[in-house]
């Protein structure tokens, strides 16, 4: 009987360790995704801005022709 209780404790400790690792991993992934999204959004915004400038320049050139 003592062995069964001991085995259950080991299994519970392993499950807790796995759960703790999973939660930490999830938090880390969330932070990394947030940083990556922020960088990608920044790059996309700068490219869109440059594209809009190019479009404005093209429209200006067209209006003078």
PDB file of C-alpha atoms in Angstrom:
ATOM      1  CA  UNK A   1       0.000   0.000   0.000  1.00  0.00           C
ATOM      2  CA  UNK A   2       2.820   2.407   0.831  1.00  0.00           C
ATOM      3  CA  UNK A   3       4.392   1.697  -2.563  1.00  0.00           C
ATOM      4  CA  UNK A   4       1.163   2.613  -4.355  1.00  0.00           C
ATOM      5  CA  UNK A   5       0.949   5.910  -2.463  1.00  0.00           C
ATOM      6  CA  UNK A   6       4.588   6.617  -3.291  1.00  0.00           C
ATOM      7  CA  UNK A   7       3.982   5.831  -6.976  1.00  0.00           C
ATOM      8  CA  UNK A   8       0.978   8.151  -7.027  1.00  0.00           C
ATOM      9  CA  UNK A   9       3.066  10.935  -5.535  1.00  0.00           C
ATOM     10  CA  UNK A  10       5.730  10.439  -8.177  1.00  0.00           C
ATOM     11  CA  UNK A  11       3.120  10.462 -10.937  1.00  0.00           C
ATOM     12  CA  UNK A  12       1.460  13.565  -9.468  1.00  0.00           C
ATOM     13  CA  UNK A  13       4.840  15.299  -9.246  1.00  0.00           C
ATOM     14  CA  UNK A  14       5.597  14.379 -12.853  1.00  0.00           C
ATOM     15  CA  UNK A  15       2.212  15.656 -13.980  1.00  0.00           C
ATOM     16  CA  UNK A  16       2.740  18.881 -12.069  1.00  0.00           C
ATOM     17  CA  UNK A  17       6.180  19.282 -13.643  1.00  0.00           C
ATOM     18  CA  UNK A  18       4.756  18.717 -17.107  1.00  0.00           C
ATOM     19  CA  UNK A  19       1.933  21.161 -16.439  1.00  0.00           C
ATOM     20  CA  UNK A  20       4.350  23.773 -15.074  1.00  0.00           C
ATOM     21  CA  UNK A  21       6.633  23.343 -18.071  1.00  0.00           C
ATOM     22  CA  UNK A  22       3.662  23.606 -20.414  1.00  0.00           C
ATOM     23  CA  UNK A  23       2.438  26.836 -18.788  1.00  0.00           C
ATOM     24  CA  UNK A  24       5.919  28.395 -18.883  1.00  0.00           C
ATOM     25  CA  UNK A  25       6.352  27.327 -22.488  1.00  0.00           C
ATOM     26  CA  UNK A  26       2.981  28.799 -23.393  1.00  0.00           C
ATOM     27  CA  UNK A  27       3.854  32.126 -21.752  1.00  0.00           C
ATOM     28  CA  UNK A  28       7.202  32.225 -23.540  1.00  0.00           C
ATOM     29  CA  UNK A  29       5.560  31.457 -26.879  1.00  0.00           C
ATOM     30  CA  UNK A  30       3.044  34.192 -26.271  1.00  0.00           C
ATOM     31  CA  UNK A  31       5.793  36.738 -25.569  1.00  0.00           C
ATOM     32  CA  UNK A  32       7.780  35.667 -28.615  1.00  0.00           C
ATOM     33  CA  UNK A  33       4.718  35.824 -30.843  1.00  0.00           C
ATOM     34  CA  UNK A  34       3.905  39.261 -29.542  1.00  0.00           C
ATOM     35  CA  UNK A  35       7.426  40.530 -30.272  1.00  0.00           C
ATOM     36  CA  UNK A  36       7.437  38.944 -33.699  1.00  0.00           C
ATOM     37  CA  UNK A  37       4.039  40.404 -34.562  1.00  0.00           C
ATOM     38  CA  UNK A  38       5.185  43.803 -33.426  1.00  0.00           C
ATOM     39  CA  UNK A  39       8.283  43.658 -35.628  1.00  0.00           C
ATOM     40  CA  UNK A  40       6.330  42.393 -38.609  1.00  0.00           C
ATOM     41  CA  UNK A  41       3.698  45.096 -38.184  1.00  0.00           C
ATOM     42  CA  UNK A  42       6.375  47.733 -37.993  1.00  0.00           C
ATOM     43  CA  UNK A  43       8.022  46.496 -41.193  1.00  0.00           C
ATOM     44  CA  UNK A  44       4.708  46.247 -42.963  1.00  0.00           C
ATOM     45  CA  UNK A  45       3.724  49.763 -41.915  1.00  0.00           C
ATOM     46  CA  UNK A  46       6.996  51.213 -43.159  1.00  0.00           C
ATOM     47  CA  UNK A  47       6.635  49.408 -46.496  1.00  0.00           C
ATOM     48  CA  UNK A  48       3.066  50.596 -46.860  1.00  0.00           C
ATOM     49  CA  UNK A  49       4.175  54.130 -46.113  1.00  0.00           C
ATOM     50  CA  UNK A  50       6.888  53.949 -48.777  1.00  0.00           C
ATOM     51  CA  UNK A  51       4.440  52.469 -51.227  1.00  0.00           C
ATOM     52  CA  UNK A  52       1.978  55.286 -50.616  1.00  0.00           C
ATOM     53  CA  UNK A  53       4.753  57.840 -51.195  1.00  0.00           C
ATOM     54  CA  UNK A  54       5.650  56.167 -54.465  1.00  0.00           C
ATOM     55  CA  UNK A  55       2.037  56.181 -55.520  1.00  0.00           C
ATOM     56  CA  UNK A  56       1.696  59.879 -54.713  1.00  0.00           C
ATOM     57  CA  UNK A  57       4.831  60.620 -56.713  1.00  0.00           C
ATOM     58  CA  UNK A  58       3.488  58.659 -59.657  1.00  0.00           C
ATOM     59  CA  UNK A  59       0.228  60.555 -59.514  1.00  0.00           C
ATOM     60  CA  UNK A  60       2.090  63.858 -59.411  1.00  0.00           C
ATOM     61  CA  UNK A  61       4.239  62.927 -62.381  1.00  0.00           C
ATOM     62  CA  UNK A  62       1.147  61.796 -64.274  1.00  0.00           C
ATOM     63  CA  UNK A  63      -0.633  65.047 -63.579  1.00  0.00           C
ATOM     64  CA  UNK A  64       2.216  67.044 -65.142  1.00  0.00           C
ATOM     65  CA  UNK A  65       2.259  64.987 -68.327  1.00  0.00           C
TER      66      UNK A  65
END
